[in-house]
């Protein structure tokens, strides 16, 4: 609506030009020559073979090569992002106290505080990054200096990488952190590795390891055995770093096992044993504690054994229990007290015991590569009993994402096909547009390979966007060719004229869209690392699909026209001939016909009036005679 109005007010007569004033340039002349060569025919006497079938075979070969290249691109869930923040999960050995955790975090702070470009270090003791409270856990968040995301800096860096002209581009000063985050991460964990009795793990912004797999089993013994076997097999694998397990390894604990016969003989219940041990070690329940009033507040008073007694197994075994007769006996008389091993917490998934094996991704290794290698190694390990492993975390989400993307792509293609059938009033020619969509795959694969990007979620979003962009180019060509044929051109002349008239706007719009995507491809602004792969994939797909569609779509059109003719010959006698729509007359002819019709109607009215008047005159004498 707006474009014609603006053109009417701002365009000059000289902007339109004519065919003679705007002569074709060398590029357009070469393109038209190539289109004529690919859409022509070879004549073998009375037989003719269209060269556009060779173009079809070349296009199919290009698509096959593109799909193979795209399958070779490593997959990932979310591209690595330089968020200027490093999250470290610190774990101390079992039995460590909160004071031990505090001392360990002070050592960590002293080791990494002098690393360049670290702005702040935030330490939270007694809790993991996911919020689990544990006195031997701590969260260390290292905040780095911000990056310089200015567009002028990105363009300057891109220009300096160009040959020949790169040395003449002025240097723009980087006002932010010049060192990438992964380099600082490597230095941080290198220094943390020298601190004894701690385990420091790198976590992402969601508090998870970069790659995680769940190990499930019906009992603890199978779970522990499976975790040990998998850890031994995975350690040393170059595509996985810092392989560790969480949630299943046994921890030392004090085990008190009642002897039912002795306890029943003395009239002591298991609830009584549990209450005595609880009060002596951690104190009673808050509701059962005595309260002291201080400043109108009731403060609970927790009474328990001192630390020396709580750490002495003999003193725990000597705790007194009251029998049914009122006498007291030591705890060791009715229960076995010993040090053992067991899980500090039991995690379950679908009623099965759960343990998690996590690892980090080395620099340059994609999630899909590491996941495939993990599955390959785990498949060679014979897990005990009921144990099994399955994907979790980003690996699981990535698998679901790829499946959902396939469904979305299929539904999108069906919707595009339905709309095109309604718009073109044809079932055959819309498939020409659909067949042009795979031409963008080669551009996506080439762009990802050249930039070293992974096939991640933003890339899949960009491929969905490409469906509309690529189909636009084909629609411009096919619609113009159909219009030219309606004006009397042959089909070969129509497709050549479509390429002649539509090549320039197609190239212009493709250049405009690629230029608009350039800032995102360079990663300008916060979160630019997430948008960059999507823009890179879209730019590569636009460039390659534009070049190929200008050549392949005319040949596709001729092939589908041949197919339409063949189907008409085969099924024409069943369906019947298409009804010929009457031609719509011009406006002045319609006006003349309407005037003639109005005149005929007026004559008819006059004749009807004369007939009616004559009948009235003949009836009047008859009525008079009857009255007499």
PDB file of C-alpha atoms in Angstrom, residues 36-286:
ATOM      1  CA  UNK A  36      19.335 -20.040 -22.534  1.00  0.00           C
ATOM      2  CA  UNK A  37      22.023 -22.725 -22.558  1.00  0.00           C
ATOM      3  CA  UNK A  38      20.537 -24.653 -19.634  1.00  0.00           C
ATOM      4  CA  UNK A  39      16.915 -24.425 -20.813  1.00  0.00           C
ATOM      5  CA  UNK A  40      17.537 -25.241 -24.467  1.00  0.00           C
ATOM      6  CA  UNK A  41      17.273 -28.606 -26.210  1.00  0.00           C
ATOM      7  CA  UNK A  42      19.440 -30.992 -28.163  1.00  0.00           C
ATOM      8  CA  UNK A  43      17.952 -32.006 -31.501  1.00  0.00           C
ATOM      9  CA  UNK A  44      18.545 -35.533 -32.776  1.00  0.00           C
ATOM     10  CA  UNK A  45      16.593 -35.588 -35.987  1.00  0.00           C
ATOM     11  CA  UNK A  46      12.931 -35.777 -35.025  1.00  0.00           C
ATOM     12  CA  UNK A  47      13.764 -36.274 -31.344  1.00  0.00           C
ATOM     13  CA  UNK A  48      14.399 -33.428 -28.917  1.00  0.00           C
ATOM     14  CA  UNK A  49      15.982 -33.734 -25.478  1.00  0.00           C
ATOM     15  CA  UNK A  50      15.845 -30.776 -23.109  1.00  0.00           C
ATOM     16  CA  UNK A  51      19.104 -29.677 -21.540  1.00  0.00           C
ATOM     17  CA  UNK A  52      17.122 -28.643 -18.464  1.00  0.00           C
ATOM     18  CA  UNK A  53      17.064 -32.290 -17.408  1.00  0.00           C
ATOM     19  CA  UNK A  54      20.850 -32.160 -17.140  1.00  0.00           C
ATOM     20  CA  UNK A  55      20.425 -29.053 -14.985  1.00  0.00           C
ATOM     21  CA  UNK A  56      18.054 -31.042 -12.785  1.00  0.00           C
ATOM     22  CA  UNK A  57      20.634 -33.814 -12.341  1.00  0.00           C
ATOM     23  CA  UNK A  58      23.311 -31.250 -11.475  1.00  0.00           C
ATOM     24  CA  UNK A  59      20.979 -29.642  -8.920  1.00  0.00           C
ATOM     25  CA  UNK A  60      20.209 -33.022  -7.333  1.00  0.00           C
ATOM     26  CA  UNK A  61      23.929 -33.785  -7.108  1.00  0.00           C
ATOM     27  CA  UNK A  62      24.553 -30.387  -5.485  1.00  0.00           C
ATOM     28  CA  UNK A  63      21.811 -31.027  -2.919  1.00  0.00           C
ATOM     29  CA  UNK A  64      23.210 -34.472  -2.087  1.00  0.00           C
ATOM     30  CA  UNK A  65      26.697 -33.040  -1.577  1.00  0.00           C
ATOM     31  CA  UNK A  66      25.207 -30.250   0.558  1.00  0.00           C
ATOM     32  CA  UNK A  67      23.319 -32.684   2.793  1.00  0.00           C
ATOM     33  CA  UNK A  68      26.435 -34.822   3.279  1.00  0.00           C
ATOM     34  CA  UNK A  69      28.459 -31.718   4.151  1.00  0.00           C
ATOM     35  CA  UNK A  70      25.789 -30.510   6.591  1.00  0.00           C
ATOM     36  CA  UNK A  71      25.692 -33.907   8.305  1.00  0.00           C
ATOM     37  CA  UNK A  72      29.438 -33.588   8.823  1.00  0.00           C
ATOM     38  CA  UNK A  73      29.024 -30.321  10.743  1.00  0.00           C
ATOM     39  CA  UNK A  74      29.233 -31.037  14.501  1.00  0.00           C
ATOM     40  CA  UNK A  75      26.028 -30.495  16.425  1.00  0.00           C
ATOM     41  CA  UNK A  76      25.478 -28.445  19.546  1.00  0.00           C
ATOM     42  CA  UNK A  77      22.548 -27.238  21.641  1.00  0.00           C
ATOM     43  CA  UNK A  78      23.511 -23.615  22.318  1.00  0.00           C
ATOM     44  CA  UNK A  79      26.637 -21.968  20.860  1.00  0.00           C
ATOM     45  CA  UNK A  80      29.355 -21.117  23.378  1.00  0.00           C
ATOM     46  CA  UNK A  81      28.788 -17.647  24.749  1.00  0.00           C
ATOM     47  CA  UNK A  82      31.306 -15.238  26.238  1.00  0.00           C
ATOM     48  CA  UNK A  83      29.098 -14.085  29.114  1.00  0.00           C
ATOM     49  CA  UNK A  84      32.001 -12.586  31.138  1.00  0.00           C
ATOM     50  CA  UNK A  85      31.079 -14.910  33.995  1.00  0.00           C
ATOM     51  CA  UNK A  86      32.608 -18.220  35.111  1.00  0.00           C
ATOM     52  CA  UNK A  87      30.687 -20.427  37.543  1.00  0.00           C
ATOM     53  CA  UNK A  88      32.767 -22.892  39.568  1.00  0.00           C
ATOM     54  CA  UNK A  89      31.289 -25.610  41.774  1.00  0.00           C
ATOM     55  CA  UNK A  90      33.647 -26.525  44.638  1.00  0.00           C
ATOM     56  CA  UNK A  91      33.286 -29.782  46.575  1.00  0.00           C
ATOM     57  CA  UNK A  92      35.342 -30.883  49.593  1.00  0.00           C
ATOM     58  CA  UNK A  93      35.877 -34.486  50.797  1.00  0.00           C
ATOM     59  CA  UNK A  94      33.144 -36.204  52.835  1.00  0.00           C
ATOM     60  CA  UNK A  95      33.196 -35.249  56.493  1.00  0.00           C
ATOM     61  CA  UNK A  96      34.413 -31.696  55.870  1.00  0.00           C
ATOM     62  CA  UNK A  97      32.899 -28.952  57.994  1.00  0.00           C
ATOM     63  CA  UNK A  98      31.735 -25.489  57.070  1.00  0.00           C
ATOM     64  CA  UNK A  99      34.968 -24.098  58.545  1.00  0.00           C
ATOM     65  CA  UNK A 100      36.955 -26.343  56.188  1.00  0.00           C
ATOM     66  CA  UNK A 101      34.902 -25.041  53.281  1.00  0.00           C
ATOM     67  CA  UNK A 102      35.550 -21.453  54.349  1.00  0.00           C
ATOM     68  CA  UNK A 103      39.305 -22.030  54.500  1.00  0.00           C
ATOM     69  CA  UNK A 104      39.275 -23.717  51.078  1.00  0.00           C
ATOM     70  CA  UNK A 105      37.397 -20.840  49.456  1.00  0.00           C
ATOM     71  CA  UNK A 106      39.898 -18.350  50.897  1.00  0.00           C
ATOM     72  CA  UNK A 107      42.688 -20.356  49.286  1.00  0.00           C
ATOM     73  CA  UNK A 108      40.795 -20.351  45.982  1.00  0.00           C
ATOM     74  CA  UNK A 109      40.390 -16.585  46.154  1.00  0.00           C
ATOM     75  CA  UNK A 110      44.093 -16.049  46.803  1.00  0.00           C
ATOM     76  CA  UNK A 111      45.065 -18.318  43.883  1.00  0.00           C
ATOM     77  CA  UNK A 112      42.962 -16.672  41.174  1.00  0.00           C
ATOM     78  CA  UNK A 113      42.559 -13.050  42.258  1.00  0.00           C
ATOM     79  CA  UNK A 114      45.635 -11.844  40.343  1.00  0.00           C
ATOM     80  CA  UNK A 115      44.568 -13.304  36.967  1.00  0.00           C
ATOM     81  CA  UNK A 116      44.233 -10.439  34.465  1.00  0.00           C
ATOM     82  CA  UNK A 117      40.785  -9.176  33.445  1.00  0.00           C
ATOM     83  CA  UNK A 118      39.021 -10.572  36.545  1.00  0.00           C
ATOM     84  CA  UNK A 119      36.758  -7.870  37.946  1.00  0.00           C
ATOM     85  CA  UNK A 120      35.140  -9.570  40.956  1.00  0.00           C
ATOM     86  CA  UNK A 121      35.012 -12.940  42.706  1.00  0.00           C
ATOM     87  CA  UNK A 122      31.796 -13.868  44.513  1.00  0.00           C
ATOM     88  CA  UNK A 123      31.899 -16.830  46.947  1.00  0.00           C
ATOM     89  CA  UNK A 124      28.864 -18.562  48.457  1.00  0.00           C
ATOM     90  CA  UNK A 125      29.807 -21.211  51.002  1.00  0.00           C
ATOM     91  CA  UNK A 126      27.600 -24.075  52.076  1.00  0.00           C
ATOM     92  CA  UNK A 127      25.583 -24.286  48.858  1.00  0.00           C
ATOM     93  CA  UNK A 128      26.012 -25.629  45.349  1.00  0.00           C
ATOM     94  CA  UNK A 129      25.260 -23.530  42.221  1.00  0.00           C
ATOM     95  CA  UNK A 130      21.901 -25.318  41.899  1.00  0.00           C
ATOM     96  CA  UNK A 131      20.891 -24.362  45.445  1.00  0.00           C
ATOM     97  CA  UNK A 132      21.555 -27.643  47.253  1.00  0.00           C
ATOM     98  CA  UNK A 133      22.618 -26.911  50.838  1.00  0.00           C
ATOM     99  CA  UNK A 134      25.739 -28.792  51.914  1.00  0.00           C
ATOM    100  CA  UNK A 135      28.470 -27.643  54.311  1.00  0.00           C
ATOM    101  CA  UNK A 136      31.176 -29.129  52.097  1.00  0.00           C
ATOM    102  CA  UNK A 137      30.006 -27.394  48.918  1.00  0.00           C
ATOM    103  CA  UNK A 138      30.676 -23.851  47.701  1.00  0.00           C
ATOM    104  CA  UNK A 139      29.926 -21.734  44.650  1.00  0.00           C
ATOM    105  CA  UNK A 140      32.602 -19.453  43.225  1.00  0.00           C
ATOM    106  CA  UNK A 141      31.461 -16.957  40.570  1.00  0.00           C
ATOM    107  CA  UNK A 142      34.256 -15.191  38.691  1.00  0.00           C
ATOM    108  CA  UNK A 143      33.085 -11.995  36.992  1.00  0.00           C
ATOM    109  CA  UNK A 144      35.269 -10.785  34.108  1.00  0.00           C
ATOM    110  CA  UNK A 145      35.669  -7.437  32.399  1.00  0.00           C
ATOM    111  CA  UNK A 146      33.145  -6.800  29.631  1.00  0.00           C
ATOM    112  CA  UNK A 147      33.899  -7.275  25.965  1.00  0.00           C
ATOM    113  CA  UNK A 148      33.836  -4.445  23.448  1.00  0.00           C
ATOM    114  CA  UNK A 149      30.794  -5.160  21.243  1.00  0.00           C
ATOM    115  CA  UNK A 150      30.961  -2.050  19.040  1.00  0.00           C
ATOM    116  CA  UNK A 151      30.119  -2.539  15.367  1.00  0.00           C
ATOM    117  CA  UNK A 152      33.006  -0.340  14.209  1.00  0.00           C
ATOM    118  CA  UNK A 153      35.457  -2.585  16.074  1.00  0.00           C
ATOM    119  CA  UNK A 154      33.986  -5.756  14.543  1.00  0.00           C
ATOM    120  CA  UNK A 155      34.128  -4.269  11.044  1.00  0.00           C
ATOM    121  CA  UNK A 156      37.721  -3.153  11.601  1.00  0.00           C
ATOM    122  CA  UNK A 157      38.758  -6.642  12.725  1.00  0.00           C
ATOM    123  CA  UNK A 158      36.974  -8.171   9.722  1.00  0.00           C
ATOM    124  CA  UNK A 159      38.635  -5.741   7.310  1.00  0.00           C
ATOM    125  CA  UNK A 160      42.109  -6.394   8.761  1.00  0.00           C
ATOM    126  CA  UNK A 161      41.678 -10.102   8.004  1.00  0.00           C
ATOM    127  CA  UNK A 162      41.155  -9.392   4.293  1.00  0.00           C
ATOM    128  CA  UNK A 163      44.179  -9.869   2.036  1.00  0.00           C
ATOM    129  CA  UNK A 164      45.787  -6.941   0.194  1.00  0.00           C
ATOM    130  CA  UNK A 165      43.508  -4.231   1.652  1.00  0.00           C
ATOM    131  CA  UNK A 166      43.775  -5.236   5.310  1.00  0.00           C
ATOM    132  CA  UNK A 167      46.947  -3.248   5.916  1.00  0.00           C
ATOM    133  CA  UNK A 168      45.356   0.010   4.797  1.00  0.00           C
ATOM    134  CA  UNK A 169      42.437  -0.118   7.266  1.00  0.00           C
ATOM    135  CA  UNK A 170      42.855   2.111  10.354  1.00  0.00           C
ATOM    136  CA  UNK A 171      43.176   0.287  13.678  1.00  0.00           C
ATOM    137  CA  UNK A 172      40.319   0.730  16.156  1.00  0.00           C
ATOM    138  CA  UNK A 173      41.313   0.541  19.826  1.00  0.00           C
ATOM    139  CA  UNK A 174      39.645  -2.253  21.797  1.00  0.00           C
ATOM    140  CA  UNK A 175      38.115  -0.674  24.895  1.00  0.00           C
ATOM    141  CA  UNK A 176      37.050  -3.971  26.469  1.00  0.00           C
ATOM    142  CA  UNK A 177      38.594  -7.297  27.403  1.00  0.00           C
ATOM    143  CA  UNK A 178      40.841  -8.477  24.551  1.00  0.00           C
ATOM    144  CA  UNK A 179      41.222 -12.052  25.869  1.00  0.00           C
ATOM    145  CA  UNK A 180      38.349 -14.524  25.247  1.00  0.00           C
ATOM    146  CA  UNK A 181      36.651 -16.139  28.206  1.00  0.00           C
ATOM    147  CA  UNK A 182      37.790 -19.684  27.453  1.00  0.00           C
ATOM    148  CA  UNK A 183      41.443 -18.650  27.788  1.00  0.00           C
ATOM    149  CA  UNK A 184      40.796 -17.181  31.250  1.00  0.00           C
ATOM    150  CA  UNK A 185      38.776 -20.280  32.192  1.00  0.00           C
ATOM    151  CA  UNK A 186      41.724 -22.485  31.312  1.00  0.00           C
ATOM    152  CA  UNK A 187      44.018 -20.413  33.534  1.00  0.00           C
ATOM    153  CA  UNK A 188      41.527 -20.452  36.432  1.00  0.00           C
ATOM    154  CA  UNK A 189      41.122 -24.227  36.463  1.00  0.00           C
ATOM    155  CA  UNK A 190      44.833 -24.741  35.940  1.00  0.00           C
ATOM    156  CA  UNK A 191      45.473 -22.912  39.208  1.00  0.00           C
ATOM    157  CA  UNK A 192      42.585 -24.609  41.030  1.00  0.00           C
ATOM    158  CA  UNK A 193      44.012 -28.011  40.073  1.00  0.00           C
ATOM    159  CA  UNK A 194      47.002 -27.344  42.351  1.00  0.00           C
ATOM    160  CA  UNK A 195      44.821 -26.966  45.480  1.00  0.00           C
ATOM    161  CA  UNK A 196      44.621 -30.284  47.397  1.00  0.00           C
ATOM    162  CA  UNK A 197      41.444 -31.909  48.730  1.00  0.00           C
ATOM    163  CA  UNK A 198      38.959 -30.000  46.559  1.00  0.00           C
ATOM    164  CA  UNK A 199      37.100 -30.803  43.368  1.00  0.00           C
ATOM    165  CA  UNK A 200      36.386 -27.751  41.204  1.00  0.00           C
ATOM    166  CA  UNK A 201      33.975 -28.180  38.296  1.00  0.00           C
ATOM    167  CA  UNK A 202      32.963 -25.733  35.600  1.00  0.00           C
ATOM    168  CA  UNK A 203      29.200 -25.192  35.215  1.00  0.00           C
ATOM    169  CA  UNK A 204      27.216 -23.300  32.617  1.00  0.00           C
ATOM    170  CA  UNK A 205      24.767 -20.468  33.285  1.00  0.00           C
ATOM    171  CA  UNK A 206      22.040 -23.014  34.079  1.00  0.00           C
ATOM    172  CA  UNK A 207      24.145 -24.671  36.783  1.00  0.00           C
ATOM    173  CA  UNK A 208      24.811 -27.828  34.739  1.00  0.00           C
ATOM    174  CA  UNK A 209      27.832 -29.559  33.281  1.00  0.00           C
ATOM    175  CA  UNK A 210      28.292 -29.068  29.561  1.00  0.00           C
ATOM    176  CA  UNK A 211      27.606 -32.761  28.922  1.00  0.00           C
ATOM    177  CA  UNK A 212      25.716 -35.041  31.309  1.00  0.00           C
ATOM    178  CA  UNK A 213      24.419 -38.608  31.192  1.00  0.00           C
ATOM    179  CA  UNK A 214      22.202 -40.324  33.735  1.00  0.00           C
ATOM    180  CA  UNK A 215      22.994 -43.785  35.093  1.00  0.00           C
ATOM    181  CA  UNK A 216      19.936 -45.669  36.367  1.00  0.00           C
ATOM    182  CA  UNK A 217      19.646 -48.924  38.326  1.00  0.00           C
ATOM    183  CA  UNK A 218      17.136 -50.732  40.521  1.00  0.00           C
ATOM    184  CA  UNK A 219      19.531 -51.021  43.479  1.00  0.00           C
ATOM    185  CA  UNK A 220      22.533 -49.183  44.882  1.00  0.00           C
ATOM    186  CA  UNK A 221      25.042 -51.962  44.243  1.00  0.00           C
ATOM    187  CA  UNK A 222      24.366 -52.055  40.493  1.00  0.00           C
ATOM    188  CA  UNK A 223      24.426 -48.270  40.361  1.00  0.00           C
ATOM    189  CA  UNK A 224      27.786 -47.956  42.111  1.00  0.00           C
ATOM    190  CA  UNK A 225      29.334 -50.686  39.944  1.00  0.00           C
ATOM    191  CA  UNK A 226      28.080 -49.080  36.720  1.00  0.00           C
ATOM    192  CA  UNK A 227      29.376 -45.652  37.687  1.00  0.00           C
ATOM    193  CA  UNK A 228      32.847 -47.009  38.480  1.00  0.00           C
ATOM    194  CA  UNK A 229      33.048 -48.919  35.198  1.00  0.00           C
ATOM    195  CA  UNK A 230      31.938 -45.922  33.141  1.00  0.00           C
ATOM    196  CA  UNK A 231      34.321 -43.544  34.895  1.00  0.00           C
ATOM    197  CA  UNK A 232      37.264 -45.856  34.275  1.00  0.00           C
ATOM    198  CA  UNK A 233      36.356 -46.154  30.592  1.00  0.00           C
ATOM    199  CA  UNK A 234      35.755 -42.448  30.009  1.00  0.00           C
ATOM    200  CA  UNK A 235      38.771 -40.991  31.777  1.00  0.00           C
ATOM    201  CA  UNK A 236      41.535 -40.150  29.371  1.00  0.00           C
ATOM    202  CA  UNK A 237      39.176 -39.542  26.446  1.00  0.00           C
ATOM    203  CA  UNK A 238      40.398 -36.360  24.655  1.00  0.00           C
ATOM    204  CA  UNK A 239      36.900 -35.229  23.664  1.00  0.00           C
ATOM    205  CA  UNK A 240      35.795 -35.173  27.329  1.00  0.00           C
ATOM    206  CA  UNK A 241      37.358 -33.166  30.147  1.00  0.00           C
ATOM    207  CA  UNK A 242      36.958 -33.439  33.933  1.00  0.00           C
ATOM    208  CA  UNK A 243      34.780 -36.558  33.878  1.00  0.00           C
ATOM    209  CA  UNK A 244      33.179 -36.966  37.317  1.00  0.00           C
ATOM    210  CA  UNK A 245      30.142 -38.624  38.890  1.00  0.00           C
ATOM    211  CA  UNK A 246      27.673 -37.170  41.328  1.00  0.00           C
ATOM    212  CA  UNK A 247      24.954 -38.684  43.445  1.00  0.00           C
ATOM    213  CA  UNK A 248      26.019 -42.328  43.732  1.00  0.00           C
ATOM    214  CA  UNK A 249      29.503 -42.647  45.212  1.00  0.00           C
ATOM    215  CA  UNK A 250      29.414 -44.010  48.805  1.00  0.00           C
ATOM    216  CA  UNK A 251      30.249 -41.678  51.648  1.00  0.00           C
ATOM    217  CA  UNK A 252      31.503 -42.671  55.147  1.00  0.00           C
ATOM    218  CA  UNK A 253      28.743 -42.752  57.731  1.00  0.00           C
ATOM    219  CA  UNK A 254      27.933 -44.014  61.196  1.00  0.00           C
ATOM    220  CA  UNK A 255      25.580 -46.987  60.877  1.00  0.00           C
ATOM    221  CA  UNK A 256      23.417 -48.033  63.833  1.00  0.00           C
ATOM    222  CA  UNK A 257      21.621 -51.344  63.236  1.00  0.00           C
ATOM    223  CA  UNK A 258      19.167 -52.409  65.999  1.00  0.00           C
ATOM    224  CA  UNK A 259      19.124 -56.038  67.137  1.00  0.00           C
ATOM    225  CA  UNK A 260      15.388 -56.781  67.227  1.00  0.00           C
ATOM    226  CA  UNK A 261      15.525 -59.729  69.652  1.00  0.00           C
ATOM    227  CA  UNK A 262      17.557 -57.894  72.314  1.00  0.00           C
ATOM    228  CA  UNK A 263      15.530 -54.691  71.930  1.00  0.00           C
ATOM    229  CA  UNK A 264      12.221 -56.590  72.244  1.00  0.00           C
ATOM    230  CA  UNK A 265      13.447 -58.474  75.347  1.00  0.00           C
ATOM    231  CA  UNK A 266      14.314 -55.185  77.063  1.00  0.00           C
ATOM    232  CA  UNK A 267      11.223 -53.364  75.802  1.00  0.00           C
ATOM    233  CA  UNK A 268      13.138 -50.815  73.703  1.00  0.00           C
ATOM    234  CA  UNK A 269      11.691 -49.650  70.380  1.00  0.00           C
ATOM    235  CA  UNK A 270      13.483 -48.446  67.262  1.00  0.00           C
ATOM    236  CA  UNK A 271      11.805 -45.046  67.700  1.00  0.00           C
ATOM    237  CA  UNK A 272      13.407 -44.762  71.132  1.00  0.00           C
ATOM    238  CA  UNK A 273      16.840 -45.632  69.722  1.00  0.00           C
ATOM    239  CA  UNK A 274      16.415 -43.050  66.927  1.00  0.00           C
ATOM    240  CA  UNK A 275      15.301 -40.348  69.365  1.00  0.00           C
ATOM    241  CA  UNK A 276      18.300 -40.845  71.677  1.00  0.00           C
ATOM    242  CA  UNK A 277      20.784 -40.797  68.773  1.00  0.00           C
ATOM    243  CA  UNK A 278      19.133 -37.744  67.241  1.00  0.00           C
ATOM    244  CA  UNK A 279      19.133 -35.720  70.469  1.00  0.00           C
ATOM    245  CA  UNK A 280      22.753 -36.626  71.167  1.00  0.00           C
ATOM    246  CA  UNK A 281      24.056 -35.726  67.682  1.00  0.00           C
ATOM    247  CA  UNK A 282      21.964 -32.939  66.157  1.00  0.00           C
ATOM    248  CA  UNK A 283      19.513 -32.078  68.942  1.00  0.00           C
ATOM    249  CA  UNK A 284      15.771 -32.567  69.123  1.00  0.00           C
ATOM    250  CA  UNK A 285      13.098 -31.287  66.748  1.00  0.00           C
ATOM    251  CA  UNK A 286      12.525 -27.532  66.874  1.00  0.00           C
TER     252      UNK A 286
END
